[in-house]
Amino acid sequence: MSHTINIRVYYEDTDAGGIVYYANYLRFCERGRTEFLRFLGVENKPLKDQDVFIFVVRHLEADYISSAFLDDLLSVKTSVDMVKNASFLMKQQVLRHDRVLFEMDVTMVCVGTNGKAVRLPENLRKVLEND
């Protein structure tokens, strides 16, 4: 299963030439991951507020394929590719219409209040595996 959100490109997202600044694709993907997890019933704030755990980025690989521009309507597509004991791999794409502009693989780790990796709770593991 995948989840998609739409993002409009504003002036704040672009460089002086009206092209999306490269680091903003990471911001767009962060929003996509957050909304995908929310869609699955997993919200970051309650987990953090209850001192349960948080998700952190351990590793990412990104490919910039083509540029996005001011006022473009982009789609951020997110899916879970693999689930391990304390981490999971997400695949993400930023598209304009059906054209892929950017794609990224990101490994998320479940971290406890002590800053160390902890096992994904079984109920969360099942949700992520059955996405």
PDB file of C-alpha atoms in Angstrom:
ATOM      1  CA  MET A   1       0.000   0.000   0.000  1.00  0.00           C
ATOM      2  CA  SER A   2       1.129   3.523  -0.606  1.00  0.00           C
ATOM      3  CA  HIS A   3      -0.090   6.870   0.638  1.00  0.00           C
ATOM      4  CA  THR A   4      -0.004  10.149  -1.265  1.00  0.00           C
ATOM      5  CA  ILE A   5      -0.209  13.779  -0.178  1.00  0.00           C
ATOM      6  CA  ASN A   6      -0.232  16.880  -2.349  1.00  0.00           C
ATOM      7  CA  ILE A   7       2.080  19.834  -1.778  1.00  0.00           C
ATOM      8  CA  ARG A   8       1.999  23.187  -3.565  1.00  0.00           C
ATOM      9  CA  VAL A   9       5.368  24.849  -4.226  1.00  0.00           C
ATOM     10  CA  TYR A  10       5.524  28.335  -2.657  1.00  0.00           C
ATOM     11  CA  TYR A  11       8.145  31.094  -2.889  1.00  0.00           C
ATOM     12  CA  GLU A  12       9.623  29.883   0.410  1.00  0.00           C
ATOM     13  CA  ASP A  13      10.391  26.520  -1.239  1.00  0.00           C
ATOM     14  CA  THR A  14      12.395  27.942  -4.140  1.00  0.00           C
ATOM     15  CA  ASP A  15      15.772  29.467  -4.834  1.00  0.00           C
ATOM     16  CA  ALA A  16      16.278  32.805  -6.604  1.00  0.00           C
ATOM     17  CA  GLY A  17      15.554  31.140  -9.952  1.00  0.00           C
ATOM     18  CA  GLY A  18      12.125  29.855  -8.915  1.00  0.00           C
ATOM     19  CA  ILE A  19      13.353  26.250  -8.761  1.00  0.00           C
ATOM     20  CA  VAL A  20      12.681  24.150  -5.659  1.00  0.00           C
ATOM     21  CA  TYR A  21      15.772  24.278  -3.436  1.00  0.00           C
ATOM     22  CA  TYR A  22      17.213  20.755  -3.195  1.00  0.00           C
ATOM     23  CA  ALA A  23      16.876  20.391   0.596  1.00  0.00           C
ATOM     24  CA  ASN A  24      13.155  21.109   0.434  1.00  0.00           C
ATOM     25  CA  TYR A  25      12.503  17.737  -1.173  1.00  0.00           C
ATOM     26  CA  LEU A  26      13.560  16.252   2.175  1.00  0.00           C
ATOM     27  CA  ARG A  27      11.004  18.482   3.927  1.00  0.00           C
ATOM     28  CA  PHE A  28       8.300  17.395   1.503  1.00  0.00           C
ATOM     29  CA  CYS A  29       9.161  13.749   2.164  1.00  0.00           C
ATOM     30  CA  GLU A  30       9.112  14.295   5.936  1.00  0.00           C
ATOM     31  CA  ARG A  31       5.542  15.534   5.580  1.00  0.00           C
ATOM     32  CA  GLY A  32       4.712  12.504   3.453  1.00  0.00           C
ATOM     33  CA  ARG A  33       6.128  10.081   6.062  1.00  0.00           C
ATOM     34  CA  THR A  34       4.304  11.818   8.895  1.00  0.00           C
ATOM     35  CA  GLU A  35       0.968  11.773   7.077  1.00  0.00           C
ATOM     36  CA  PHE A  36       1.431   8.150   6.002  1.00  0.00           C
ATOM     37  CA  LEU A  37       2.040   7.070   9.603  1.00  0.00           C
ATOM     38  CA  ARG A  38      -0.945   9.169  10.734  1.00  0.00           C
ATOM     39  CA  PHE A  39      -3.045   7.422   8.061  1.00  0.00           C
ATOM     40  CA  LEU A  40      -1.960   4.089   9.601  1.00  0.00           C
ATOM     41  CA  GLY A  41      -3.006   5.333  13.059  1.00  0.00           C
ATOM     42  CA  VAL A  42       0.502   6.143  14.317  1.00  0.00           C
ATOM     43  CA  GLU A  43       0.946   9.742  15.485  1.00  0.00           C
ATOM     44  CA  ASN A  44       4.333  11.072  16.525  1.00  0.00           C
ATOM     45  CA  LYS A  45       3.254  13.595  19.166  1.00  0.00           C
ATOM     46  CA  PRO A  46       1.361  11.205  21.484  1.00  0.00           C
ATOM     47  CA  LEU A  47       4.253   8.721  21.326  1.00  0.00           C
ATOM     48  CA  LYS A  48       6.740  11.456  22.239  1.00  0.00           C
ATOM     49  CA  ASP A  49       4.501  13.047  24.910  1.00  0.00           C
ATOM     50  CA  GLN A  50       4.018   9.687  26.627  1.00  0.00           C
ATOM     51  CA  ASP A  51       7.801   9.098  26.592  1.00  0.00           C
ATOM     52  CA  VAL A  52       7.271   5.921  24.601  1.00  0.00           C
ATOM     53  CA  PHE A  53       9.592   6.383  21.611  1.00  0.00           C
ATOM     54  CA  ILE A  54      10.239   8.508  18.562  1.00  0.00           C
ATOM     55  CA  PHE A  55      11.253   7.764  14.996  1.00  0.00           C
ATOM     56  CA  VAL A  56      14.570   9.094  13.709  1.00  0.00           C
ATOM     57  CA  VAL A  57      16.220   8.947  10.305  1.00  0.00           C
ATOM     58  CA  ARG A  58      19.192   6.588  10.338  1.00  0.00           C
ATOM     59  CA  HIS A  59      20.048   6.577   6.656  1.00  0.00           C
ATOM     60  CA  LEU A  60      18.742   7.953   3.403  1.00  0.00           C
ATOM     61  CA  GLU A  61      19.622   7.735  -0.255  1.00  0.00           C
ATOM     62  CA  ALA A  62      18.152  10.267  -2.640  1.00  0.00           C
ATOM     63  CA  ASP A  63      18.089  10.843  -6.379  1.00  0.00           C
ATOM     64  CA  TYR A  64      17.238  14.225  -7.852  1.00  0.00           C
ATOM     65  CA  ILE A  65      15.820  13.486 -11.288  1.00  0.00           C
ATOM     66  CA  SER A  66      14.162  16.683 -12.482  1.00  0.00           C
ATOM     67  CA  SER A  67      13.277  20.124 -11.121  1.00  0.00           C
ATOM     68  CA  ALA A  68      10.052  21.395  -9.607  1.00  0.00           C
ATOM     69  CA  PHE A  69       9.091  25.048  -9.945  1.00  0.00           C
ATOM     70  CA  LEU A  70       7.161  27.786  -8.216  1.00  0.00           C
ATOM     71  CA  ASP A  71       3.415  27.017  -8.020  1.00  0.00           C
ATOM     72  CA  ASP A  72       3.769  23.374  -9.119  1.00  0.00           C
ATOM     73  CA  LEU A  73       1.368  20.967  -7.460  1.00  0.00           C
ATOM     74  CA  LEU A  74       3.447  17.995  -6.355  1.00  0.00           C
ATOM     75  CA  SER A  75       2.486  14.588  -5.010  1.00  0.00           C
ATOM     76  CA  VAL A  76       4.555  12.820  -2.369  1.00  0.00           C
ATOM     77  CA  LYS A  77       4.047   9.056  -2.523  1.00  0.00           C
ATOM     78  CA  THR A  78       5.194   6.994   0.483  1.00  0.00           C
ATOM     79  CA  SER A  79       5.266   3.251   1.166  1.00  0.00           C
ATOM     80  CA  VAL A  80       6.922   0.827   3.580  1.00  0.00           C
ATOM     81  CA  ASP A  81       9.339  -1.522   1.848  1.00  0.00           C
ATOM     82  CA  MET A  82      10.841  -3.552   4.709  1.00  0.00           C
ATOM     83  CA  VAL A  83      10.343  -3.912   8.471  1.00  0.00           C
ATOM     84  CA  LYS A  84      13.077  -5.106  10.847  1.00  0.00           C
ATOM     85  CA  ASN A  85      13.314  -5.400  14.644  1.00  0.00           C
ATOM     86  CA  ALA A  86      13.845  -1.721  15.438  1.00  0.00           C
ATOM     87  CA  SER A  87      13.696  -0.095  12.017  1.00  0.00           C
ATOM     88  CA  PHE A  88      11.804   0.097   8.768  1.00  0.00           C
ATOM     89  CA  LEU A  89      12.636   1.191   5.232  1.00  0.00           C
ATOM     90  CA  MET A  90      10.336   3.621   3.460  1.00  0.00           C
ATOM     91  CA  LYS A  91      10.356   4.424  -0.245  1.00  0.00           C
ATOM     92  CA  GLN A  92       9.260   7.874  -1.329  1.00  0.00           C
ATOM     93  CA  GLN A  93       8.755   9.705  -4.593  1.00  0.00           C
ATOM     94  CA  VAL A  94       7.950  13.319  -5.377  1.00  0.00           C
ATOM     95  CA  LEU A  95       5.976  13.599  -8.601  1.00  0.00           C
ATOM     96  CA  ARG A  96       4.505  16.308 -10.800  1.00  0.00           C
ATOM     97  CA  HIS A  97       1.566  14.686 -12.532  1.00  0.00           C
ATOM     98  CA  ASP A  98       2.977  11.201 -13.217  1.00  0.00           C
ATOM     99  CA  ARG A  99       6.585  12.304 -13.702  1.00  0.00           C
ATOM    100  CA  VAL A 100       9.023  11.358 -10.925  1.00  0.00           C
ATOM    101  CA  LEU A 101      11.148  14.366  -9.937  1.00  0.00           C
ATOM    102  CA  PHE A 102      12.808  12.968  -6.824  1.00  0.00           C
ATOM    103  CA  GLU A 103      12.992   9.589  -5.116  1.00  0.00           C
ATOM    104  CA  MET A 104      14.380   8.493  -1.806  1.00  0.00           C
ATOM    105  CA  ASP A 105      14.849   5.433   0.385  1.00  0.00           C
ATOM    106  CA  VAL A 106      14.889   6.284   4.082  1.00  0.00           C
ATOM    107  CA  THR A 107      15.577   4.000   7.036  1.00  0.00           C
ATOM    108  CA  MET A 108      13.648   5.002  10.158  1.00  0.00           C
ATOM    109  CA  VAL A 109      14.697   3.747  13.592  1.00  0.00           C
ATOM    110  CA  CYS A 110      12.531   3.476  16.679  1.00  0.00           C
ATOM    111  CA  VAL A 111      14.421   5.196  19.536  1.00  0.00           C
ATOM    112  CA  GLY A 112      13.552   5.183  23.246  1.00  0.00           C
ATOM    113  CA  THR A 113      13.820   8.077  25.673  1.00  0.00           C
ATOM    114  CA  ASN A 114      17.439   7.116  26.375  1.00  0.00           C
ATOM    115  CA  GLY A 115      18.351   7.698  22.724  1.00  0.00           C
ATOM    116  CA  LYS A 116      18.980   4.012  22.001  1.00  0.00           C
ATOM    117  CA  ALA A 117      17.210   1.877  19.435  1.00  0.00           C
ATOM    118  CA  VAL A 118      14.277  -0.141  20.782  1.00  0.00           C
ATOM    119  CA  ARG A 119      12.224  -2.912  19.208  1.00  0.00           C
ATOM    120  CA  LEU A 120       9.179  -1.853  17.300  1.00  0.00           C
ATOM    121  CA  PRO A 121       6.076  -2.699  19.327  1.00  0.00           C
ATOM    122  CA  GLU A 122       4.361  -5.767  17.872  1.00  0.00           C
ATOM    123  CA  ASN A 123       1.151  -3.890  17.031  1.00  0.00           C
ATOM    124  CA  LEU A 124       3.151  -1.247  15.146  1.00  0.00           C
ATOM    125  CA  ARG A 125       5.175  -3.907  13.362  1.00  0.00           C
ATOM    126  CA  LYS A 126       1.959  -5.553  12.151  1.00  0.00           C
ATOM    127  CA  VAL A 127       0.558  -2.246  10.910  1.00  0.00           C
ATOM    128  CA  LEU A 128       3.758  -1.471   9.010  1.00  0.00           C
ATOM    129  CA  GLU A 129       4.051  -4.981   7.556  1.00  0.00           C
ATOM    130  CA  ASN A 130       0.436  -4.996   6.415  1.00  0.00           C
ATOM    131  CA  ASP A 131       0.454  -1.543   4.936  1.00  0.00           C
TER     132      ASP A 131
END
